[in-house]
Amino acid sequence: MDLLGWVLGAIAAFSIGMAKGGLSMVGTISVPLMALVMSPVQAAGILLPVYIISDIGGLIAFRRDFDRRVLATLLPGAIAGIGLGWATAHLVQERQVGLIVGLIGLVFALNAILRPRTSGQGRRPNLRAGSFWGLLSGYASFVSHSGAPPYQVYAQPLGM
């Protein structure tokens, strides 16, 4: 890996840390950023240890601060999405993973720009919406470690 790869890797790792620290949208650039200099599959593999360590830190920091209803609405879809990712992993080619990562980033950016702002009062968790976004999050997480954007599309309007 050349100097540009190392610089982008450092920025990607830093963005993951910022996402776990509260700037959730920043973390969405990590895999696509690394995919500029390598395959998206390699990028996801290289960033996996960073995700694991930062997730452990996040779980420790927020272990008492979560909403069981949100988890209950996301979990059925997430399990189905992970299962779908597992079942189709051998069918998805590297170029398709790049397309999936790009589409996730594009949809997330458009959602962040076009979504109406809430008045501070969060929405209530919804099983249908949670299952849908959980499915997308589980699949994207299995395929390319980019499950955070679909999760955030669902969770941010809840105002947790």
GROMACS .gro file of C-alpha atoms in nm:
model
  160
    1MET     CA    1   0.000   0.000   0.000
    2ASP     CA    2   0.139   0.341  -0.094
    3LEU     CA    3   0.135   0.663   0.108
    4LEU     CA    4  -0.212   0.761  -0.017
    5GLY     CA    5  -0.348   0.427   0.104
    6TRP     CA    6  -0.200   0.478   0.450
    7VAL     CA    7  -0.333   0.834   0.470
    8LEU     CA    8  -0.682   0.724   0.362
    9GLY     CA    9  -0.663   0.431   0.606
   10ALA     CA   10  -0.578   0.667   0.893
   11ILE     CA   11  -0.863   0.902   0.796
   12ALA     CA   12  -1.102   0.606   0.772
   13ALA     CA   13  -1.000   0.476   1.116
   14PHE     CA   14  -1.031   0.827   1.261
   15SER     CA   15  -1.378   0.864   1.107
   16ILE     CA   16  -1.488   0.539   1.271
   17GLY     CA   17  -1.370   0.674   1.606
   18MET     CA   18  -1.556   1.000   1.549
   19ALA     CA   19  -1.871   0.805   1.463
   20LYS     CA   20  -1.851   0.613   1.789
   21GLY     CA   21  -1.794   0.942   1.969
   22GLY     CA   22  -2.120   1.093   1.848
   23LEU     CA   23  -2.064   1.218   1.492
   24SER     CA   24  -2.240   0.920   1.337
   25MET     CA   25  -2.249   1.047   0.981
   26VAL     CA   26  -1.870   1.078   0.964
   27GLY     CA   27  -1.823   0.704   1.008
   28THR     CA   28  -2.008   0.628   0.687
   29ILE     CA   29  -1.713   0.738   0.476
   30SER     CA   30  -1.465   0.481   0.609
   31VAL     CA   31  -1.516   0.186   0.372
   32PRO     CA   32  -1.589   0.400   0.063
   33LEU     CA   33  -1.278   0.606   0.138
   34MET     CA   34  -1.058   0.298   0.158
   35ALA     CA   35  -1.228   0.159  -0.154
   36LEU     CA   36  -1.067   0.444  -0.350
   37VAL     CA   37  -0.730   0.270  -0.326
   38MET     CA   38  -0.828  -0.098  -0.293
   39SER     CA   39  -1.120  -0.333  -0.342
   40PRO     CA   40  -1.418  -0.273  -0.113
   41VAL     CA   41  -1.382  -0.628   0.019
   42GLN     CA   42  -1.019  -0.563   0.119
   43ALA     CA   43  -1.116  -0.228   0.268
   44ALA     CA   44  -1.386  -0.391   0.479
   45GLY     CA   45  -1.143  -0.662   0.588
   46ILE     CA   46  -0.873  -0.416   0.687
   47LEU     CA   47  -1.118  -0.200   0.881
   48LEU     CA   48  -1.283  -0.495   1.058
   49PRO     CA   49  -1.044  -0.487   1.360
   50VAL     CA   50  -1.102  -0.112   1.395
   51TYR     CA   51  -1.478  -0.169   1.392
   52ILE     CA   52  -1.453  -0.448   1.649
   53ILE     CA   53  -1.240  -0.245   1.890
   54SER     CA   54  -1.453   0.067   1.851
   55ASP     CA   55  -1.773  -0.136   1.896
   56ILE     CA   56  -1.636  -0.284   2.218
   57GLY     CA   57  -1.564   0.069   2.340
   58GLY     CA   58  -1.910   0.184   2.237
   59LEU     CA   59  -2.076  -0.108   2.413
   60ILE     CA   60  -1.885  -0.033   2.731
   61ALA     CA   61  -1.963   0.339   2.717
   62PHE     CA   62  -2.334   0.300   2.640
   63ARG     CA   63  -2.410  -0.035   2.806
   64ARG     CA   64  -2.683   0.115   3.026
   65ASP     CA   65  -2.813   0.368   2.776
   66PHE     CA   66  -3.020   0.197   2.507
   67ASP     CA   67  -3.384   0.150   2.419
   68ARG     CA   68  -3.505  -0.211   2.417
   69ARG     CA   69  -3.798  -0.120   2.190
   70VAL     CA   70  -3.562   0.003   1.919
   71LEU     CA   71  -3.356  -0.314   1.948
   72ALA     CA   72  -3.673  -0.525   1.931
   73THR     CA   73  -3.787  -0.351   1.612
   74LEU     CA   74  -3.448  -0.381   1.440
   75LEU     CA   75  -3.347  -0.732   1.540
   76PRO     CA   76  -3.585  -0.942   1.323
   77GLY     CA   77  -3.482  -0.759   1.007
   78ALA     CA   78  -3.114  -0.753   1.103
   79ILE     CA   79  -3.109  -1.128   1.156
   80ALA     CA   80  -3.281  -1.179   0.820
   81GLY     CA   81  -3.035  -0.939   0.652
   82ILE     CA   82  -2.733  -1.114   0.799
   83GLY     CA   83  -2.879  -1.448   0.688
   84LEU     CA   84  -2.941  -1.309   0.338
   85GLY     CA   85  -2.584  -1.180   0.326
   86TRP     CA   86  -2.451  -1.519   0.433
   87ALA     CA   87  -2.668  -1.705   0.183
   88THR     CA   88  -2.570  -1.482  -0.109
   89ALA     CA   89  -2.206  -1.409  -0.022
   90HIS     CA   90  -2.077  -1.651  -0.284
   91LEU     CA   91  -2.292  -1.484  -0.551
   92VAL     CA   92  -2.185  -1.123  -0.486
   93GLN     CA   93  -1.880  -1.021  -0.688
   94GLU     CA   94  -1.627  -0.760  -0.581
   95ARG     CA   95  -1.761  -0.501  -0.825
   96GLN     CA   96  -2.110  -0.553  -0.689
   97VAL     CA   97  -1.984  -0.493  -0.335
   98GLY     CA   98  -1.842  -0.160  -0.458
   99LEU     CA   99  -2.181  -0.077  -0.608
  100ILE     CA  100  -2.358  -0.170  -0.284
  101VAL     CA  101  -2.121   0.046  -0.078
  102GLY     CA  102  -2.167   0.337  -0.319
  103LEU     CA  103  -2.545   0.307  -0.321
  104ILE     CA  104  -2.560   0.291   0.058
  105GLY     CA  105  -2.349   0.606   0.081
  106LEU     CA  106  -2.556   0.786  -0.182
  107VAL     CA  107  -2.892   0.697  -0.026
  108PHE     CA  108  -2.766   0.790   0.319
  109ALA     CA  109  -2.636   1.127   0.198
  110LEU     CA  110  -2.961   1.201   0.014
  111ASN     CA  111  -3.162   1.103   0.321
  112ALA     CA  112  -2.954   1.331   0.542
  113ILE     CA  113  -3.001   1.622   0.300
  114LEU     CA  114  -3.366   1.575   0.207
  115ARG     CA  115  -3.520   1.440   0.529
  116PRO     CA  116  -3.734   1.698   0.706
  117ARG     CA  117  -3.591   1.810   1.037
  118THR     CA  118  -3.771   1.695   1.347
  119SER     CA  119  -3.893   1.938   1.609
  120GLY     CA  120  -3.690   1.772   1.882
  121GLN     CA  121  -3.964   1.522   1.959
  122GLY     CA  122  -3.848   1.185   1.834
  123ARG     CA  123  -4.066   0.936   1.653
  124ARG     CA  124  -4.169   0.613   1.821
  125PRO     CA  125  -4.005   0.283   1.719
  126ASN     CA  126  -4.201   0.104   1.446
  127LEU     CA  127  -4.173  -0.269   1.376
  128ARG     CA  128  -4.227  -0.239   0.999
  129ALA     CA  129  -3.975   0.041   0.950
  130GLY     CA  130  -3.732  -0.112   1.200
  131SER     CA  131  -3.746  -0.451   1.028
  132PHE     CA  132  -3.690  -0.293   0.686
  133TRP     CA  133  -3.393  -0.081   0.794
  134GLY     CA  134  -3.266  -0.367   1.010
  135LEU     CA  135  -3.272  -0.595   0.703
  136LEU     CA  136  -3.072  -0.343   0.501
  137SER     CA  137  -2.836  -0.281   0.790
  138GLY     CA  138  -2.777  -0.651   0.852
  139TYR     CA  139  -2.713  -0.723   0.484
  140ALA     CA  140  -2.486  -0.421   0.435
  141SER     CA  141  -2.299  -0.503   0.753
  142PHE     CA  142  -2.239  -0.862   0.644
  143VAL     CA  143  -2.131  -0.770   0.291
  144SER     CA  144  -1.916  -0.464   0.355
  145HIS     CA  145  -1.926  -0.353   0.721
  146SER     CA  146  -2.138  -0.056   0.614
  147GLY     CA  147  -2.453  -0.132   0.810
  148ALA     CA  148  -2.444   0.190   1.009
  149PRO     CA  149  -2.607   0.418   0.746
  150PRO     CA  150  -2.932   0.216   0.718
  151TYR     CA  151  -2.943   0.187   1.097
  152GLN     CA  152  -2.896   0.561   1.133
  153VAL     CA  153  -3.167   0.639   0.878
  154TYR     CA  154  -3.403   0.456   1.113
  155ALA     CA  155  -3.259   0.551   1.452
  156GLN     CA  156  -3.178   0.922   1.414
  157PRO     CA  157  -3.540   1.037   1.377
  158LEU     CA  158  -3.620   0.848   1.698
  159GLY     CA  159  -3.430   1.117   1.890
  160MET     CA  160  -3.263   0.878   2.132
   0.00000   0.00000   0.00000
